[in-house]
Amino acid sequence: MSDNLEQSFSQGGFSPENASQNVSSSQEEVRVKTETMEMEPVEPTMDEQSYSLGEVPQAYLLDPEICLPLNSDTLSQPEGNLNSMVDEINHHIQEEVALIQKHQKSVDYWEERIEKNKALIQRNFEKARKNNESTSYDKRNRDYWWSRSEQVELDYQNAEVASRADEWSWLIRKYGLKNPDGSPIDAKSPIVEELCNGGCKNLSMRYRASGDKYEELKRERERENVQLARENAKYKSTNETLQKYVSATYEDHIEPLQTGILLLKELAAKLKSYVTQDNNVSYGDLREWAELYLNEFLKDHSGVKQSVVTDFRRIASIPLPPENC
């Protein structure tokens, strides 16, 4: 391109027409060279190959053994290592105990409500029992007065059918029938039937009213017993629900936490026993014991929390997946 420009200068000086022709010819040469070049394939990198297979590139994987000491390393090195491990276990135990206490507060509250409901159920039961006793007496009193009312009417009907002075006299003496002014009724009076009829009706109504009072008392007590039964059913249903809460809290939270504490305490006891031994105790010895103990423990206690198992394995230097290191 520079040769063409020099030629244009030498042939007659610089002109816009010559310059544009030279630039066009240079661009054409570049285009031809580009079209004739062969594209060389680019080799994919290892990371690209891993991603295409749905894998994480090897460069980002963490060796599970990278954070573990060697089996030959002693537990006493560095100095105070065993005590720090025991302190860490105690810290985890305190956290688990705090969680148990938190759940225990809920359990205590539910159990307190259960006991209160039981007391209310017992109170209602005693009240219903007394109502039943009173109801039986109410029935007797009601039946007595109602039968008295019916008997008065029956005796009047018998005297009316007989229509004799001695029958009216017997009826008057039996029930103490009197005239409206309070004087005794004369059995020989021509209007004795009307007088006895009015007196017997009034007496029968009074007896009937007395029986009705006991009937109303009986019904009130029966209605109250129905209400007490409904309340007791509600309290029992609430207690069943609360008892399910208590059982679920123990099974799903408290018992797994208690089991985890047992596991951590066993590890702490083992580490404390190493403190009194020689400095020859190695990580390999700890791992050998910890793996065997953990295997047997998990067979007997399948509900232990996974986080506690992870802490146990990490403190005991048992190999873990990379994300737990």
PDB file of N, CA and C in Angstrom, residues 172 175-186 195 199 202:
ATOM      1  N   ILE A 172    -114.303 -35.585 101.023  1.00  0.00           N
ATOM      2  CA  ILE A 172    -114.071 -34.305 101.705  1.00  0.00           C
ATOM      3  C   ILE A 172    -113.065 -34.480 102.833  1.00  0.00           C
ATOM      4  N   TYR A 175    -109.214 -35.241 101.518  1.00  0.00           N
ATOM      5  CA  TYR A 175    -108.424 -34.150 100.937  1.00  0.00           C
ATOM      6  C   TYR A 175    -108.666 -32.805 101.620  1.00  0.00           C
ATOM      7  N   GLY A 176    -109.501 -32.806 102.669  1.00  0.00           N
ATOM      8  CA  GLY A 176    -109.744 -31.564 103.393  1.00  0.00           C
ATOM      9  C   GLY A 176    -110.384 -30.502 102.534  1.00  0.00           C
ATOM     10  N   LEU A 177    -111.359 -30.889 101.728  1.00  0.00           N
ATOM     11  CA  LEU A 177    -112.008 -29.942 100.820  1.00  0.00           C
ATOM     12  C   LEU A 177    -112.845 -28.948 101.620  1.00  0.00           C
ATOM     13  N   LYS A 178    -112.841 -27.692 101.175  1.00  0.00           N
ATOM     14  CA  LYS A 178    -113.554 -26.634 101.878  1.00  0.00           C
ATOM     15  C   LYS A 178    -114.286 -25.745 100.887  1.00  0.00           C
ATOM     16  N   ASN A 179    -115.208 -24.975 101.450  1.00  0.00           N
ATOM     17  CA  ASN A 179    -115.939 -23.994 100.659  1.00  0.00           C
ATOM     18  C   ASN A 179    -115.020 -22.818 100.320  1.00  0.00           C
ATOM     19  N   PRO A 180    -115.443 -21.985  99.375  1.00  0.00           N
ATOM     20  CA  PRO A 180    -114.632 -20.815  99.051  1.00  0.00           C
ATOM     21  C   PRO A 180    -114.359 -19.913 100.240  1.00  0.00           C
ATOM     22  N   ASP A 181    -115.258 -19.899 101.231  1.00  0.00           N
ATOM     23  CA  ASP A 181    -115.040 -19.054 102.409  1.00  0.00           C
ATOM     24  C   ASP A 181    -114.189 -19.732 103.465  1.00  0.00           C
ATOM     25  N   GLY A 182    -113.748 -20.987 103.206  1.00  0.00           N
ATOM     26  CA  GLY A 182    -112.887 -21.696 104.134  1.00  0.00           C
ATOM     27  C   GLY A 182    -113.600 -22.615 105.078  1.00  0.00           C
ATOM     28  N   SER A 183    -114.896 -22.653 105.042  1.00  0.00           N
ATOM     29  CA  SER A 183    -115.659 -23.545 105.921  1.00  0.00           C
ATOM     30  C   SER A 183    -115.728 -24.934 105.312  1.00  0.00           C
ATOM     31  N   PRO A 184    -115.868 -25.990 106.144  1.00  0.00           N
ATOM     32  CA  PRO A 184    -115.945 -27.357 105.611  1.00  0.00           C
ATOM     33  C   PRO A 184    -117.176 -27.539 104.719  1.00  0.00           C
ATOM     34  N   ILE A 185    -117.031 -28.400 103.729  1.00  0.00           N
ATOM     35  CA  ILE A 185    -118.138 -28.692 102.815  1.00  0.00           C
ATOM     36  C   ILE A 185    -119.064 -29.700 103.482  1.00  0.00           C
ATOM     37  N   ASP A 186    -120.350 -29.438 103.362  1.00  0.00           N
ATOM     38  CA  ASP A 186    -121.353 -30.352 103.909  1.00  0.00           C
ATOM     39  C   ASP A 186    -121.633 -31.430 102.878  1.00  0.00           C
ATOM     40  N   LEU A 195    -119.139 -28.303  94.586  1.00  0.00           N
ATOM     41  CA  LEU A 195    -118.116 -27.853  95.531  1.00  0.00           C
ATOM     42  C   LEU A 195    -116.913 -28.799  95.547  1.00  0.00           C
ATOM     43  N   GLY A 199    -113.027 -27.969  94.393  1.00  0.00           N
ATOM     44  CA  GLY A 199    -111.939 -28.200  95.340  1.00  0.00           C
ATOM     45  C   GLY A 199    -110.932 -29.211  94.824  1.00  0.00           C
ATOM     46  N   ASN A 202    -108.777 -27.638  91.997  1.00  0.00           N
ATOM     47  CA  ASN A 202    -107.738 -26.750  92.538  1.00  0.00           C
ATOM     48  C   ASN A 202    -106.600 -27.546  93.173  1.00  0.00           C
TER      49      ASN A 202
END
